Short mmCIF file of C-alpha atoms and ligand atoms in Angstrom, two decimals:
data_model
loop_
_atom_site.label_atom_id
_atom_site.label_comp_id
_atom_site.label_asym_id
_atom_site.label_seq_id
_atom_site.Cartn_x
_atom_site.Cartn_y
_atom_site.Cartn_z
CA UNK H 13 14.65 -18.46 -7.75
CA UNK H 14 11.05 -18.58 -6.26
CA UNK H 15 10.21 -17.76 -2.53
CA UNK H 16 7.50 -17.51 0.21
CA UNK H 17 7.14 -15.07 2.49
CA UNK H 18 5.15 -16.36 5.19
CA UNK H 19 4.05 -14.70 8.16
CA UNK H 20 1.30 -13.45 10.26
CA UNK H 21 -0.76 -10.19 9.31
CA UNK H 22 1.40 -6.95 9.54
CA UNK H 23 4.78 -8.92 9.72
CA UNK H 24 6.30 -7.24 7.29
CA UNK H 25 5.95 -9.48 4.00
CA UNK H 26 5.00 -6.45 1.85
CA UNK H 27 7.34 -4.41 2.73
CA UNK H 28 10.20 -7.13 2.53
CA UNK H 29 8.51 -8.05 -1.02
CA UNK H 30 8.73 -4.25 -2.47
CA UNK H 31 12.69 -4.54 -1.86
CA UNK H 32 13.10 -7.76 -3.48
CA UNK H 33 11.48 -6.32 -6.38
CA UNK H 34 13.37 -3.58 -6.43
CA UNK H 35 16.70 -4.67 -5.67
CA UNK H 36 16.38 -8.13 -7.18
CA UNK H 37 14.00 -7.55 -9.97
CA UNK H 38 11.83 -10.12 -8.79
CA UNK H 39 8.36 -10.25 -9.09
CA UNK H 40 5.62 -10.12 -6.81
CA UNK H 41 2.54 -11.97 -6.06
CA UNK H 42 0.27 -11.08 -3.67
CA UNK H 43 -3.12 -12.78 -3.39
CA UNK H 44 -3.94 -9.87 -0.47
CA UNK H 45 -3.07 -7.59 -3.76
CA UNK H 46 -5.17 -8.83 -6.47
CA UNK H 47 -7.92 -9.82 -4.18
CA UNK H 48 -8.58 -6.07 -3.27
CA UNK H 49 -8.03 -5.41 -7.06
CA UNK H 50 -10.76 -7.95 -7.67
CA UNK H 51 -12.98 -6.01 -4.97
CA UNK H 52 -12.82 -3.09 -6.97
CA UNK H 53 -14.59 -4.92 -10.04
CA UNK H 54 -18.04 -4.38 -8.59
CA UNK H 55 -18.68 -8.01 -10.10
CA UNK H 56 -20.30 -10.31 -7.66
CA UNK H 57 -17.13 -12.45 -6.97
CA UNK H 58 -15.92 -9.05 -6.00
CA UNK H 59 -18.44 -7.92 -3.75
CA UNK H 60 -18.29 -11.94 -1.73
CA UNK H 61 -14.56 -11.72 -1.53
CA UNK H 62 -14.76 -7.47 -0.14
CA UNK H 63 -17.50 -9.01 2.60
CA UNK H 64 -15.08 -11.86 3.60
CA UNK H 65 -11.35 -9.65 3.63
CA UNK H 66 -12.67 -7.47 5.65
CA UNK H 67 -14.01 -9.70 8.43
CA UNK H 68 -10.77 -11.01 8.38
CA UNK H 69 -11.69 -14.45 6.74
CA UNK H 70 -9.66 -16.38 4.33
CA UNK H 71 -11.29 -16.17 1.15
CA UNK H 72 -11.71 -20.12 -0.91
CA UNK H 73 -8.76 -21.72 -1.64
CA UNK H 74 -10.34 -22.15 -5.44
CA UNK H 75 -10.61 -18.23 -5.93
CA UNK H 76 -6.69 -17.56 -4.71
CA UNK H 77 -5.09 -20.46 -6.46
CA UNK H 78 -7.10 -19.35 -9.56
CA UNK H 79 -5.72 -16.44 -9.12
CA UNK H 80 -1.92 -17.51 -8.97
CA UNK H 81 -2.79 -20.03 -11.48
CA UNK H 82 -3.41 -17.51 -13.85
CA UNK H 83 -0.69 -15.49 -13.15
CA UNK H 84 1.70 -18.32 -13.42
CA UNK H 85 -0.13 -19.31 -16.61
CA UNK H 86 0.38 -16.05 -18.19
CA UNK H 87 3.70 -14.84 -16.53
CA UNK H 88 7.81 -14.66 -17.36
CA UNK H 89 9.26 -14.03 -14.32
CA UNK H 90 12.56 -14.33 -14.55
CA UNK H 91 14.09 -13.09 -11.49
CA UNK H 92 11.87 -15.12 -9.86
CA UNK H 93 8.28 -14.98 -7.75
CA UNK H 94 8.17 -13.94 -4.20
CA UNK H 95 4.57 -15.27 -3.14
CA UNK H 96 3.29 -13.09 -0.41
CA UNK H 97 0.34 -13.81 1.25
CA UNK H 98 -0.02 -17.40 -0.69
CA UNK H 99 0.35 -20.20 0.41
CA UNK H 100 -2.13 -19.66 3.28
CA UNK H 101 -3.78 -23.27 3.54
CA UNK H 102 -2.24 -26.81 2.96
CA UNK H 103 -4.30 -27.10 0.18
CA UNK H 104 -2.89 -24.36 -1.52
CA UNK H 105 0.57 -25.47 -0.72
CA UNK H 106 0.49 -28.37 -2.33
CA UNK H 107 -1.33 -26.41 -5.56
CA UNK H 108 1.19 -24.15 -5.75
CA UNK H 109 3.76 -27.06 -5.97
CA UNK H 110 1.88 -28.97 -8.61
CA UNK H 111 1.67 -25.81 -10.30
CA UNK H 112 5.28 -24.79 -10.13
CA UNK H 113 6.39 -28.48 -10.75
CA UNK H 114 4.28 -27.92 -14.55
CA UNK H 115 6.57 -25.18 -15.62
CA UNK H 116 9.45 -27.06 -14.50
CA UNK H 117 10.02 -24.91 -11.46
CA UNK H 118 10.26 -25.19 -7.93
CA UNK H 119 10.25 -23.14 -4.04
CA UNK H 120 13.87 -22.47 -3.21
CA UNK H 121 13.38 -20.48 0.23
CA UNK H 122 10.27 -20.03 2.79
CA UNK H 123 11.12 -17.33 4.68
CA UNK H 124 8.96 -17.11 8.19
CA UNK H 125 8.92 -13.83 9.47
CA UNK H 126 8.81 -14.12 13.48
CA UNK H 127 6.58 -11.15 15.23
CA UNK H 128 4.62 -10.90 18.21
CA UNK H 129 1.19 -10.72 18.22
CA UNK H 130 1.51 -7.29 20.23
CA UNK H 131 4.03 -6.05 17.65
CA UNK H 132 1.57 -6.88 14.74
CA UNK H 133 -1.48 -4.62 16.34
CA UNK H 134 0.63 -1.72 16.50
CA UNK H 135 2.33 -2.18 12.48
CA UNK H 136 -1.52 -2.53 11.25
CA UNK H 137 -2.85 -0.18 13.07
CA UNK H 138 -0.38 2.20 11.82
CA UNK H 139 0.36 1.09 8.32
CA UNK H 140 -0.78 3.76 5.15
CA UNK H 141 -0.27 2.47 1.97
CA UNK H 142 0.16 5.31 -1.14
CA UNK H 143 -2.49 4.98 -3.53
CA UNK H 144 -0.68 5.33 -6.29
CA UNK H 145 2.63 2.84 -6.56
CA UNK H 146 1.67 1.40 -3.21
CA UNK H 147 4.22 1.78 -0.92
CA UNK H 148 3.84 1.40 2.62
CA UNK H 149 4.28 3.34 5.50
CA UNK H 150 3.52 3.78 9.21
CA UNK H 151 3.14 6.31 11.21
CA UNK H 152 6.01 5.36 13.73
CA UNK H 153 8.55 3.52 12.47
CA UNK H 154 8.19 4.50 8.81
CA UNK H 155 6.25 8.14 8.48
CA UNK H 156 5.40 9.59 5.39
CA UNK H 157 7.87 12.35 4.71
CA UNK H 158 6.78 15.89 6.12
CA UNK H 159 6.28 17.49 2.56
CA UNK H 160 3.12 14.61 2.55
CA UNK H 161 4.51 12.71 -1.08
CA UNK H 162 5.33 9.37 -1.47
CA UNK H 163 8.96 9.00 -1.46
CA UNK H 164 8.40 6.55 -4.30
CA UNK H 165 5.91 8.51 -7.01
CA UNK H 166 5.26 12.06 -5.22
CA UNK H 167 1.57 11.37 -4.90
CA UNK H 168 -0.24 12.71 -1.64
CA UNK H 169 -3.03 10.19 -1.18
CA UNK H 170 -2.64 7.76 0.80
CA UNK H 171 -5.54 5.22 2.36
CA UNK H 172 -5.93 3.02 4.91
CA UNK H 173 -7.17 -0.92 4.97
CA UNK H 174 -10.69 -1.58 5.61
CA UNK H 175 -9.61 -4.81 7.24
CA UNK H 176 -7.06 -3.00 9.84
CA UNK H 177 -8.76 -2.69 12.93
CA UNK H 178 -8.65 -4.43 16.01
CA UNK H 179 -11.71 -6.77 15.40
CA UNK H 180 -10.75 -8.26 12.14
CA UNK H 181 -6.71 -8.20 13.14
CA UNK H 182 -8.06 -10.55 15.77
CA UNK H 183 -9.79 -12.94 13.35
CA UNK H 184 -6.76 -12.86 10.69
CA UNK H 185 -4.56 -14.28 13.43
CA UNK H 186 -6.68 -16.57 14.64
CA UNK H 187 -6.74 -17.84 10.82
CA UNK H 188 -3.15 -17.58 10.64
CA UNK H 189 -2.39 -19.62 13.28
CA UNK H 190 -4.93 -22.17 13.07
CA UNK H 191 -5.04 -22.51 9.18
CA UNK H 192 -1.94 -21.04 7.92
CA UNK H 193 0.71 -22.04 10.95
CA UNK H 194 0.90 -25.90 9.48
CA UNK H 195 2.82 -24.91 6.96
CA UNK H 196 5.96 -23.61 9.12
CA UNK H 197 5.90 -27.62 9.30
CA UNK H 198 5.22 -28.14 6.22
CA UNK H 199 8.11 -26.73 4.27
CA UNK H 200 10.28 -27.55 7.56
CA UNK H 201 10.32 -30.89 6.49
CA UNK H 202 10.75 -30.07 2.84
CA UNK H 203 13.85 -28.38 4.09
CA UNK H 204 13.01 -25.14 2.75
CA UNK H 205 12.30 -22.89 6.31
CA UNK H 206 14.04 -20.26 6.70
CA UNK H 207 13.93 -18.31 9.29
CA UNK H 208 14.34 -14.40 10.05
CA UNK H 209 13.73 -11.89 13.07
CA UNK H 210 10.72 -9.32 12.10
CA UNK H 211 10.95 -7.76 15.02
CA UNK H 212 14.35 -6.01 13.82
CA UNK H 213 14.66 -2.96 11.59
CA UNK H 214 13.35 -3.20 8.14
CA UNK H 215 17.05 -3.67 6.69
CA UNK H 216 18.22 -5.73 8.83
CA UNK H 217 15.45 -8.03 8.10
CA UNK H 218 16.29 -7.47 4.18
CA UNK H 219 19.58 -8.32 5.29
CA UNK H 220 19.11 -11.65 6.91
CA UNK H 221 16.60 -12.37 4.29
CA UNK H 222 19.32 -11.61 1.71
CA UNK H 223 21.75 -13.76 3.24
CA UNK H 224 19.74 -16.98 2.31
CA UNK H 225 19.02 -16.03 -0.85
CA UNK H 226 22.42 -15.08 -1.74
CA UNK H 227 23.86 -18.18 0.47
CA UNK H 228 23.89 -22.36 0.03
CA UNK H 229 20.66 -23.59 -0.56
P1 LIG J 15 -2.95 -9.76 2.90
O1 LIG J 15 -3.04 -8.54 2.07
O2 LIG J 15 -2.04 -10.84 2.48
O3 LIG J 15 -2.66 -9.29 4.38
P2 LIG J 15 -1.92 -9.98 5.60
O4 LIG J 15 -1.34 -11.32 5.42
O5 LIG J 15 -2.89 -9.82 6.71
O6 LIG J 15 -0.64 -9.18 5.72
P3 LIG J 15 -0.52 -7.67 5.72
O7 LIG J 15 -0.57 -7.10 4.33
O8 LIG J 15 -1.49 -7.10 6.72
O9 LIG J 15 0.92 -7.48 6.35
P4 LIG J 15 2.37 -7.62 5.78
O10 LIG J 15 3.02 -8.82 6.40
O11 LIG J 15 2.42 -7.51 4.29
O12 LIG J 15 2.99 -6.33 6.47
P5 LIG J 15 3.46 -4.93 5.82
O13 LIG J 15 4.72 -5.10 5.07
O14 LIG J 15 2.32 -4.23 5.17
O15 LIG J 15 -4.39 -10.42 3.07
C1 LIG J 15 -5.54 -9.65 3.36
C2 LIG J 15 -6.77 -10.54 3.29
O16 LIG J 15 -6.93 -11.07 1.97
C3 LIG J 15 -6.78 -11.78 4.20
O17 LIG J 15 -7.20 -11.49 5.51
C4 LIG J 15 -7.74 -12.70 3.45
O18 LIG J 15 -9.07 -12.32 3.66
C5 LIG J 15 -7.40 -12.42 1.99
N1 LIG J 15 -6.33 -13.29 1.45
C6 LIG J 15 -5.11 -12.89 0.99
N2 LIG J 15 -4.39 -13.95 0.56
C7 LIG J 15 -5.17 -15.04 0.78
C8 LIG J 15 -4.95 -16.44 0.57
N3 LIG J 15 -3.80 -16.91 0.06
N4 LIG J 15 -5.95 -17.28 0.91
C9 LIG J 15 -7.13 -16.84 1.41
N5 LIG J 15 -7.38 -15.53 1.65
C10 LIG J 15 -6.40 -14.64 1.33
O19 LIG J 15 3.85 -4.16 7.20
C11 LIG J 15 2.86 -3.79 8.14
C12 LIG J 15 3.23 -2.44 8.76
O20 LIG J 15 4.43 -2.57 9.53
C13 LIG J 15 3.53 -1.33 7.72
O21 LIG J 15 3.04 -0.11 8.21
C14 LIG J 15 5.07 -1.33 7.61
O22 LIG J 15 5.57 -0.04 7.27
C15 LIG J 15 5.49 -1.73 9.02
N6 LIG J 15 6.69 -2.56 9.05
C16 LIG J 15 7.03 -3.57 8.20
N7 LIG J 15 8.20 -4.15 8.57
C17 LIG J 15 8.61 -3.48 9.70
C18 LIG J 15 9.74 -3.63 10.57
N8 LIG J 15 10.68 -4.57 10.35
N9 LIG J 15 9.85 -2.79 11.63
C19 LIG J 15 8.89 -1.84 11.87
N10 LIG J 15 7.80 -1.65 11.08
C20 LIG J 15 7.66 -2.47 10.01
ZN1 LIG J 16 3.73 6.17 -4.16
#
């Protein structure tokens, strides 16, 4: 089974992704992920897509869908994908369909996690990710334990996103909802919308997210 999680920035499709993996055995993909992987390169593809991210931008639809491309190209996922962060455009929608529909597979569930905007300034500003296994945290609702390790791996460093302050949160919700809203539409008529509350705890929102995957298409 193959999913989206889509949803403005700081909504909580991370978070919700690590527990699918975990529980579920699913894998991951997270064009947010591999594009600050790529930044790290120090190639010059790198260094365009670092510049863009952390304005807040949406970087070409050619470089993410490359991206997933490969990784669909190369991958055996058989627990299934949970996209996160893709698609962001129509354009890439309808990529990642043609590409799905080439390996004979398909979108079962698009989640939409509902937040408001005032919600989603307080979860970024807040969020610390560990720097080594990448687990996420936040100050309030979801500290890092008082000993300072990762409940995950044990490591004690943990950083902070370029891209999470106030200026570029503005400018990734503007993109959201100007480039990446259309496809609540989308995939409403394509009857695969689902629906869940971010706003509640994070497992109730694993919860309600597990009762459509677990429940009648
Ligand atoms: P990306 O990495 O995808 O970031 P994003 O969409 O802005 O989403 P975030 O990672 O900020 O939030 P999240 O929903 O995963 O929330 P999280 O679980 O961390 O993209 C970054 C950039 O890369 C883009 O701006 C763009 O430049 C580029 N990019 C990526 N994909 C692209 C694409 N397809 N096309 C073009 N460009 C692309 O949670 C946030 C915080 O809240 C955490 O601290 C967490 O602990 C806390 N939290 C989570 N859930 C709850 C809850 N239920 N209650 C309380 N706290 C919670
Ligand atoms: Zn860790």
């Amino acid at each position: 089974m193959n999913i989206i999680l889509l949803g403005p920035p700081g909504a909580g499709k991370g978070t919700q992704a690590r527990i699918l993996v975990e529980q579920r055995g699913m894998v991951q993909l997270s064009t947010g992920d591999m594009l600050r992987e790529a930044r790290t390169s120090g190639t010059e593809m790198g260094k365009r897509v670092a510049e863009v991210m952390d304005k807040g931008h949406l970087v070409t639809d050619e470089i993410v869908i490359g991206l997933i491309r490969e990784r669909l190209e190369s991958g055996d996922a058989t627990g299934g994908y949970i996209f996160d962060g893709f698609p962001r455009t129509l354009r890439q929608a309808d990529a990642l369909g043609k590409l799905l529909s080439e390996i004979g597979q398909d979108i079962e569930h698009v989640i939409e996690m509902q937040v408001d905007d005032e919600v989603l300034v307080a979860r970024v500003s807040g969020r610390s990710t560990c720097a080594s296994c990448g687990e996420v945290y936040h100050d309030v609702t979801k500290p890092i334990p008082a000993d300072g390790k990762c409940t995950v791996c044990g490591s004690t460093t943990f950083t902070r996103r370029a891209d999470d302050n106030a200026e570029s949160l503005k400018t990734r919700l503007m993109a959201y909802y100007k480039q990446t809203s259309p496809l609540v539409g989308y995939y409403y008529y394509a009857h695969k919308l689902r629906m869940v509350d971010g706003l509640a705890e994070i497992s109730e929102v694993s919860g309600q997210i597990a009762g459509f995957l677990d429940g009648p298409t």
